[in-house]
Short mmCIF file of C-alpha atoms in Angstrom, two decimals:
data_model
loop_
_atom_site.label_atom_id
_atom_site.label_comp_id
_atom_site.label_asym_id
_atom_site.label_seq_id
_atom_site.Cartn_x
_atom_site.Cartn_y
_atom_site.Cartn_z
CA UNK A 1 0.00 0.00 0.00
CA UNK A 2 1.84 3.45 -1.17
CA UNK A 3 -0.27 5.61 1.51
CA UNK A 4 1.63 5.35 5.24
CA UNK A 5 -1.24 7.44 6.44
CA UNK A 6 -3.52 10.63 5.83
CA UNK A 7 -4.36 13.35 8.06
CA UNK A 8 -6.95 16.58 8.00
CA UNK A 9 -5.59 19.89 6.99
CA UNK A 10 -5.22 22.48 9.81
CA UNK A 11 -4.02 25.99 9.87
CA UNK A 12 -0.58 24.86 10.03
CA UNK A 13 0.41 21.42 8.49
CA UNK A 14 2.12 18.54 9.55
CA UNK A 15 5.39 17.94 8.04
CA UNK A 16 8.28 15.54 8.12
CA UNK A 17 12.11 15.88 8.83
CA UNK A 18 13.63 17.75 7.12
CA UNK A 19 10.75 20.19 6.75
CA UNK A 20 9.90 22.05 9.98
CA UNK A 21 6.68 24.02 9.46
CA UNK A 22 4.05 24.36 6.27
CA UNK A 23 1.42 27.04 6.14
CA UNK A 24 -1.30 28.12 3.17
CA UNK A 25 -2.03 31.56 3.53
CA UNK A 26 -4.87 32.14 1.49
CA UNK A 27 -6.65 35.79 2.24
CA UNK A 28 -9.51 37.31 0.62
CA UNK A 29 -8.21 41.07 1.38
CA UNK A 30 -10.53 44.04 0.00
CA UNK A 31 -9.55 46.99 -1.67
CA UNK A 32 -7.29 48.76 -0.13
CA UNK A 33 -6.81 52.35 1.43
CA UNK A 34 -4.90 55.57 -0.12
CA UNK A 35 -1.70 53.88 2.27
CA UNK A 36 -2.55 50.48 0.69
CA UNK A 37 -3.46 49.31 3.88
CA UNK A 38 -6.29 47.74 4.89
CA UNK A 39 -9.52 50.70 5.72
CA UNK A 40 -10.51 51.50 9.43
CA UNK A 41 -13.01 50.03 9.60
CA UNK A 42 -12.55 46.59 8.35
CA UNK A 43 -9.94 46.73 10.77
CA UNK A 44 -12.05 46.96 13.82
CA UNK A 45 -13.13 44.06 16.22
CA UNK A 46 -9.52 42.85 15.70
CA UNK A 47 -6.48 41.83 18.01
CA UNK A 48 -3.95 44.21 15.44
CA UNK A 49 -0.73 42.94 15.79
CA UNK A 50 -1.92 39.55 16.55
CA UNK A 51 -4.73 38.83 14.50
CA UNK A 52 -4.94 35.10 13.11
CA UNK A 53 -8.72 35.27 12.91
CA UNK A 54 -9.67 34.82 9.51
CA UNK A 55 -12.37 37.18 10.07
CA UNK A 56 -14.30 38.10 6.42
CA UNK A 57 -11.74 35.60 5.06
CA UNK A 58 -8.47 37.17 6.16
CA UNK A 59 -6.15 37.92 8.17
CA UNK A 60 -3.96 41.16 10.03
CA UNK A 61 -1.41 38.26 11.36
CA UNK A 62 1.31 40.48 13.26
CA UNK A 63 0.89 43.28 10.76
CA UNK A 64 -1.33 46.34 11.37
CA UNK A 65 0.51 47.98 14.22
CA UNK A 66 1.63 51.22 12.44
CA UNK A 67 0.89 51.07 9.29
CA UNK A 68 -1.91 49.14 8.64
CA UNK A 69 -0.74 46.86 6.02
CA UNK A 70 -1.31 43.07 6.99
CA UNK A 71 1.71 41.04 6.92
CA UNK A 72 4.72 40.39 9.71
CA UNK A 73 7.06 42.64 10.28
CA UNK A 74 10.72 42.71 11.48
CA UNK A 75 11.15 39.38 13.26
CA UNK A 76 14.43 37.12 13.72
CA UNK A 77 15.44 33.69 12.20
CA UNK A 78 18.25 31.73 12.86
CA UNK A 79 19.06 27.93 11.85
CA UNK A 80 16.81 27.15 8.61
CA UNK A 81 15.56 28.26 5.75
CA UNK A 82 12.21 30.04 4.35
CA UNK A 83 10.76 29.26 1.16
CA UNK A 84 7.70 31.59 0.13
CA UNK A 85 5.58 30.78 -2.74
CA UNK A 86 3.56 33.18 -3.64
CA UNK A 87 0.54 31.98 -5.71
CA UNK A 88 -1.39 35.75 -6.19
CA UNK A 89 -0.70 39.25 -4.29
CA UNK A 90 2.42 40.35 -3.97
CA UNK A 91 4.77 40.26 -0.75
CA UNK A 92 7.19 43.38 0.51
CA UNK A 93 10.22 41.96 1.78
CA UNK A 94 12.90 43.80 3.44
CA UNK A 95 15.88 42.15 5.84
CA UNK A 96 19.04 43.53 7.82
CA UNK A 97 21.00 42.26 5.12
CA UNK A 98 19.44 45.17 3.37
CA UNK A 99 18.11 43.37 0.88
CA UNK A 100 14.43 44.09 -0.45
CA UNK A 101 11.93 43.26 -2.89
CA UNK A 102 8.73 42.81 -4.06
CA UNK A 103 7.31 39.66 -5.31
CA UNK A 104 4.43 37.52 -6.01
CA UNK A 105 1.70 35.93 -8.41
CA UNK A 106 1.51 36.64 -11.75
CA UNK A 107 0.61 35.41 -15.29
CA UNK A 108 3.82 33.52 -15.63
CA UNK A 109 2.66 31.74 -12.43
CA UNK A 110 4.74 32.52 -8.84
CA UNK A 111 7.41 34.09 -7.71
CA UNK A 112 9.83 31.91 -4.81
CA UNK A 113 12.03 33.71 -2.14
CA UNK A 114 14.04 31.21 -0.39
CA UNK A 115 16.10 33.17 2.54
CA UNK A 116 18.49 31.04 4.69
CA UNK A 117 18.86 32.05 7.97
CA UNK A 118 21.64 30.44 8.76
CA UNK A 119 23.40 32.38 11.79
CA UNK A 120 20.75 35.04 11.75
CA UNK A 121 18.92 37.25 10.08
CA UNK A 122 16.06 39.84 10.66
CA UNK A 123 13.33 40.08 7.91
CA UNK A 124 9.52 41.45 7.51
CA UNK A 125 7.05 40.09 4.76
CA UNK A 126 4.55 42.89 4.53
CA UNK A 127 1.17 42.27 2.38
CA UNK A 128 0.47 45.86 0.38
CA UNK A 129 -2.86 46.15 -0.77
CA UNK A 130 -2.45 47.50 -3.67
CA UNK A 131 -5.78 48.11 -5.10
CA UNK A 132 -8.22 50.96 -3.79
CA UNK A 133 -10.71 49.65 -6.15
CA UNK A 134 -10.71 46.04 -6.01
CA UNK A 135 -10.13 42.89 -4.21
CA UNK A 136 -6.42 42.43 -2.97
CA UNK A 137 -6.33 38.29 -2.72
CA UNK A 138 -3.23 36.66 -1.46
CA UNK A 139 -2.01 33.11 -1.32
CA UNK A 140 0.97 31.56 -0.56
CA UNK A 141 2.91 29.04 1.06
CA UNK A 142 5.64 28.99 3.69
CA UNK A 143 7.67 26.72 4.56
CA UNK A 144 10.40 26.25 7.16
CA UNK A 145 13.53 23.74 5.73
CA UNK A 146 15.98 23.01 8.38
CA UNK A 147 19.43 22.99 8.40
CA UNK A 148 21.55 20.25 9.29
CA UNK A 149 24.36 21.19 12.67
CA UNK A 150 26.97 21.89 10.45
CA UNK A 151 25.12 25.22 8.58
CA UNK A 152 23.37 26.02 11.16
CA UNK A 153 25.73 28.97 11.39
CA UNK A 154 26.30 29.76 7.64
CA UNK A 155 25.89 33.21 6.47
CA UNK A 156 22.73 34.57 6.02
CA UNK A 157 21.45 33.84 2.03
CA UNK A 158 19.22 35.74 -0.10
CA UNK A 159 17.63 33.91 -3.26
CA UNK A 160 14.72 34.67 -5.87
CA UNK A 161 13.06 32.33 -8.54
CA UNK A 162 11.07 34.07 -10.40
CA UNK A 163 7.98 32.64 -12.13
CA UNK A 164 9.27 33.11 -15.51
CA UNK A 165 12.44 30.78 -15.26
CA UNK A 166 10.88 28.16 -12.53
CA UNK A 167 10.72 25.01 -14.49
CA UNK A 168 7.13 23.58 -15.36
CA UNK A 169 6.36 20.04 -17.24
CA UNK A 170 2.58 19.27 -18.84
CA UNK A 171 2.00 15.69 -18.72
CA UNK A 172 -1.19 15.05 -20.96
CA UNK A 173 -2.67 11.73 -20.18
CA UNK A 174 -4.16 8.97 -22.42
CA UNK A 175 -7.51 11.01 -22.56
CA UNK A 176 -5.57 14.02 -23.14
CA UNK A 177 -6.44 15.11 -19.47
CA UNK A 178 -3.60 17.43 -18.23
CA UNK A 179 -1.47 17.62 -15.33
CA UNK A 180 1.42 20.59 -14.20
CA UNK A 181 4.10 20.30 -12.08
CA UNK A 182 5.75 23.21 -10.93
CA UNK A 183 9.51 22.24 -9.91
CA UNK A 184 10.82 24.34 -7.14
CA UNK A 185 13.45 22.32 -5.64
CA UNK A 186 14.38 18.63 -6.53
CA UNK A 187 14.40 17.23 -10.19
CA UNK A 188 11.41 15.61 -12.20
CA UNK A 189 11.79 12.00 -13.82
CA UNK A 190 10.25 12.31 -16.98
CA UNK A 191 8.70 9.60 -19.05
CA UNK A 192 8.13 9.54 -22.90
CA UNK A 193 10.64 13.07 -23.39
CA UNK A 194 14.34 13.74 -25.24
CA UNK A 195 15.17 14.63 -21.30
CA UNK A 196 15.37 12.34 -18.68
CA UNK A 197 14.43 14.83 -15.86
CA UNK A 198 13.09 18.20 -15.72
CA UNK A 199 15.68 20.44 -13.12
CA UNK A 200 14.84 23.04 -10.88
CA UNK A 201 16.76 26.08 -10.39
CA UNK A 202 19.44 26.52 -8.69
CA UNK A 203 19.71 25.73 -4.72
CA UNK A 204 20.54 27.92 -2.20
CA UNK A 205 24.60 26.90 -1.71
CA UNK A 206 24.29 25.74 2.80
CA UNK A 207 20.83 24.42 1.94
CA UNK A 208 20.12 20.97 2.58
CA UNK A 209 18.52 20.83 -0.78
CA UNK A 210 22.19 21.81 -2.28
CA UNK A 211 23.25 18.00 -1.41
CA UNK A 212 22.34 15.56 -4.08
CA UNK A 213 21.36 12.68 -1.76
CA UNK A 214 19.23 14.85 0.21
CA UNK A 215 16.42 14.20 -2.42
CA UNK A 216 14.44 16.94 -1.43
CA UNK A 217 11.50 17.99 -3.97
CA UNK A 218 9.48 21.07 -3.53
CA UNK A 219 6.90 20.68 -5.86
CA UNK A 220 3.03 22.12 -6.93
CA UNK A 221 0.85 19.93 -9.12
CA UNK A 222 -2.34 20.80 -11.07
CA UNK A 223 -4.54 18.61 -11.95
CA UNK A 224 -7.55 18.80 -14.78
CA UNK A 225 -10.73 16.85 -13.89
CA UNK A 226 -10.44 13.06 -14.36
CA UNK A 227 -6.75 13.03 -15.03
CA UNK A 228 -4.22 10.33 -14.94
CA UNK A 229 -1.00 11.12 -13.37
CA UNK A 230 1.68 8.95 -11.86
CA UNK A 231 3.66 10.85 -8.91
CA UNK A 232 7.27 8.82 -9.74
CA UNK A 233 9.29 7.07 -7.00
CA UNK A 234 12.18 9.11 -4.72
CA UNK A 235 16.04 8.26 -5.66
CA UNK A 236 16.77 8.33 -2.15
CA UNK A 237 15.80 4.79 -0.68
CA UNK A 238 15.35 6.47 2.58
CA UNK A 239 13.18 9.36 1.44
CA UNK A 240 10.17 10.34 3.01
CA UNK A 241 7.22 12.85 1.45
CA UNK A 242 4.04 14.27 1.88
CA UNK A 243 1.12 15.02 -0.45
CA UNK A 244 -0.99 17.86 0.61
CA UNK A 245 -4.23 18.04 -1.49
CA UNK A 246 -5.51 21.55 -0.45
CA UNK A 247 -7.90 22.34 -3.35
CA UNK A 248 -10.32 20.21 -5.86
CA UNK A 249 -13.18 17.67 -4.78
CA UNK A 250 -11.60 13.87 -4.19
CA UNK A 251 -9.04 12.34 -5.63
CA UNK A 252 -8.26 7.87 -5.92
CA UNK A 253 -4.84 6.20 -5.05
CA UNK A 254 -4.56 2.74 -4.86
CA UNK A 255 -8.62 2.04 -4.50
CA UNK A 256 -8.90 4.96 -1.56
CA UNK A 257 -11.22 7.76 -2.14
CA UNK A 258 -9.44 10.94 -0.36
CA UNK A 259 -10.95 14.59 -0.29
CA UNK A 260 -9.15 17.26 -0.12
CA UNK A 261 -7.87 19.40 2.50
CA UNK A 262 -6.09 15.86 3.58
CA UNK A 263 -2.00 15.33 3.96
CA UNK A 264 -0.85 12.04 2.54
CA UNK A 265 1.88 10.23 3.70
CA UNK A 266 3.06 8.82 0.91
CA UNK A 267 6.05 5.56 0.41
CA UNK A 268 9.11 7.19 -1.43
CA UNK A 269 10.34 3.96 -2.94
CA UNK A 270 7.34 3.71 -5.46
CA UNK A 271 5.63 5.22 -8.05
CA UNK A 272 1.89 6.13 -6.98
CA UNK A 273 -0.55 6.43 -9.83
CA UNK A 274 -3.49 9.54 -8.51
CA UNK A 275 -6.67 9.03 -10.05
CA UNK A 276 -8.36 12.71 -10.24
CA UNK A 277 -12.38 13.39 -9.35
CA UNK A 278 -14.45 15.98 -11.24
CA UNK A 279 -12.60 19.21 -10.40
CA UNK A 280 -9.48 20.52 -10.78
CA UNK A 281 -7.12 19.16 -8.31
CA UNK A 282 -4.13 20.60 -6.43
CA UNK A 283 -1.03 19.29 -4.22
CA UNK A 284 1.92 20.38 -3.03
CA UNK A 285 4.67 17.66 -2.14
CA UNK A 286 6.77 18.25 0.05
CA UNK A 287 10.03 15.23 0.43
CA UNK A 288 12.84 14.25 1.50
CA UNK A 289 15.93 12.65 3.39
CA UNK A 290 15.35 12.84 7.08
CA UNK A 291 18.39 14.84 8.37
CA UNK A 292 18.00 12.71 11.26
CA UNK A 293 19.58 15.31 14.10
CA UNK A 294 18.05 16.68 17.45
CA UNK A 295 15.64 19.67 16.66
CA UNK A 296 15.49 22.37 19.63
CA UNK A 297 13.48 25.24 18.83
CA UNK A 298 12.57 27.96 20.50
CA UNK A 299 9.93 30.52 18.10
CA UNK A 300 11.77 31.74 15.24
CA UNK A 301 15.64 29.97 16.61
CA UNK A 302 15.63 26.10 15.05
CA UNK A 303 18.35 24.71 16.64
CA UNK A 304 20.27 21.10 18.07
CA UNK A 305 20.87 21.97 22.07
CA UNK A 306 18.92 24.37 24.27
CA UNK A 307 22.19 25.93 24.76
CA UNK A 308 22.47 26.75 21.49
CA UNK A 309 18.99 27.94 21.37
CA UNK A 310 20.06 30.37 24.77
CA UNK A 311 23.24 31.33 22.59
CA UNK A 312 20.69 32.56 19.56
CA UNK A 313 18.64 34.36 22.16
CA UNK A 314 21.77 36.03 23.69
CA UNK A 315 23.23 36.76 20.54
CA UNK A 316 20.21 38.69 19.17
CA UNK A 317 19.54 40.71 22.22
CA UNK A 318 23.08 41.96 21.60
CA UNK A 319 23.86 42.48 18.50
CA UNK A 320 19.88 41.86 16.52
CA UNK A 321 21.88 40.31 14.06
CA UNK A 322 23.28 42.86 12.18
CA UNK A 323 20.51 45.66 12.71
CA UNK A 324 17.54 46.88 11.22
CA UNK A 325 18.59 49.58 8.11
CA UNK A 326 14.84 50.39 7.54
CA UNK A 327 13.02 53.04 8.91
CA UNK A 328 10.38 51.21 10.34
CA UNK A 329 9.03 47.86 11.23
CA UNK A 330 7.04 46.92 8.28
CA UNK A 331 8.26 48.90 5.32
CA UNK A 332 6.59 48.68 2.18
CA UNK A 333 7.15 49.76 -1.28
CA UNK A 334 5.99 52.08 -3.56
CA UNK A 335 2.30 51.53 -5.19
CA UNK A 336 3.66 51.74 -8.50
CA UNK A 337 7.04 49.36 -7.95
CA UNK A 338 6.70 46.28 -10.03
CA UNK A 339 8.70 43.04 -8.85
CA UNK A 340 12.16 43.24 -8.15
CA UNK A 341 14.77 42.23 -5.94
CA UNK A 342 17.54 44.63 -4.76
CA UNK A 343 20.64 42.54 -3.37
CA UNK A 344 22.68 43.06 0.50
CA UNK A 345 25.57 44.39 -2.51
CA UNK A 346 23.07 46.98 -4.10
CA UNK A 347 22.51 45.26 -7.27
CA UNK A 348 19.08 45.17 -8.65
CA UNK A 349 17.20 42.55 -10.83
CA UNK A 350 14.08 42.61 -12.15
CA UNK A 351 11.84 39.59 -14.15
CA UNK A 352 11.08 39.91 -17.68
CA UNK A 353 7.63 40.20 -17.25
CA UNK A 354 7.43 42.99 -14.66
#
């Protein structure tokens, strides 16, 4: 039997070494104001600064404070990594690197910061509401990728896949019933094509997705109704992944019905053949190779020891890892910035399509 075992969907998911944490923002924000943030008076009734309500289908989270713009501003990491996926909206990130950008959804598809923390970093991912007119929906995921004892310390890393160069592959079943993989980490076996896998961008150099045996796969899949598609076994013999199917009706593997908001625990060492229902049908898989090490954590400080988690508090106290260069908390952008990404060394990309 491929499935190990399935569990409901929460607010924040269950994961698996070496994945720490895995959270779908998905936030029906209204127009915003003239500050893009979010109007007075949809604001009231809530905790600001600590608003996970969901309240008219969204969310302040720790955002709200001064400026009014949902989001979370400066807060500390140290001892993983953060990969963002933004599916639609767009995200203001600054950090005391002094990077900064602005990223998100688009027609190409979305935008994927991944920021390793390493010995420490400060950053804030602010949610500008762009629109004073219209709806401002966001969706994303984050998730936390740990590091193993020997990067825990590693300098801080800033990285950005955009949309337009994140590899995507179309399988098209026998009733011509399609299925897209987005490839954000971890490479593809393809059947039936001139290449034998599809490969994702570039790593992050201290990440535990940077070593070859680590198998990890970051991956979103689309599926049309009634399609065919066979997920294809891990390399790694001791891999471990997880399905999430957060969107669509119910899907089939192996003679089990599943609906969706369900995580699947899935065997790596086979191929698993999903059987859509009659709507469209979407996963993201999240896998593996256990790094297998103590985990002490302590909020935003990932750790091996609680001494080393008492070192990380000390050490931002003193020295808040680097500083804050930004004039506030939660710093956002102008209105009329498109996507970009402005590197710690002051040099400035932007996507094709921006």
């Amino acid at each position: 039997m491929p499935i190990i075992q399935t569990n409901p969907l929460g607010f924040q998911w269950d994961v698996l070494d070496p994945f720490l944490f895995c959270v779908h923002h998905n936030d029906a924000y209204p127009a915003g104001d003239a500050q893009m943030a979010l109007p007075a008076t949809a604001r009231a009734g809530r905790q600001i600064g600590q608003d996970f309500s969901n309240k008219d289908g969204f969310s302040m989270y720790h955002g709200g404070v001064d400026s009014g713009v949902p989001g979370f501003p400066a807060h500390p990491h140290r001892g993983f990594e953060t990969v963002t996926i933004v599916r639609r909206g767009l995200i203001d990130h600054s950090d005391s690197l002094g990077a900064t950008a602005r990223f998100g959804g688009n027609a190409a598809g979305g935008d994927v910061q991944w920021l390793t923390a390493g010995r420490g970093i400060v950053h804030c991912e602010m949610f500008p509401l762009l629109s004073e007119t219209t709806p401002n929906p966001l969706e994303l995921f984050q998730i936390w990728l740990n590091l193993p004892a020997k990067s825990k310390m590693v300098p801080p890393h800033f990285t950005m896949l955009w949309a337009e160069s994140i590899p995507r592959h179309v399988a098209v079943d026998t009733r011509e019933r399609r299925t897209e993989v987005t490839v954000i980490a971890g490479a593809l076996p393809l059947k039936d094509s001139a290449l034998p896998l599809l490969l994702p961008l570039k790593s992050p150099p201290d990440s535990w997705a940077a070593h070859a045996d680590a198998d990890i796969a970051i991956w979103t899949i689309r599926m049309a109704p009634g399609a065919h598609w066979t997920l294809p076994a891990a390399v790694g013999k001791n891999t471990r992944r997880k399905l999430y199917f957060f969107s669509g009706g119910a899907i089939e593997i192996a003679g089990k019905e599943i609906k969706q908001r369900t995580s699947i625990e899935l065997r790596g060492n086979a191929g698993v053949t999903i059987t859509n229902g009659d709507a469209e049908a979407e996963f993201l898989l999240l896998q593996g190779r256990p790094i297998g090490e103590p985990v002490a954590q302590y909020g935003p400080f990932v750790m091996n020891t609680q001494a080393e988690i008492k070192q990380a508090m000390s050490d931002y106290q003193r020295t808040q890892f680097g500083g804050w260069p930004w004039a506030g908390a939660a710093p956002t952008h102008l209105r009329e910035r498109g996507r970009f990404a402005r590197r710690p060394d002051g040099t400035e990309e932007v996507p094709t399509s921006a």
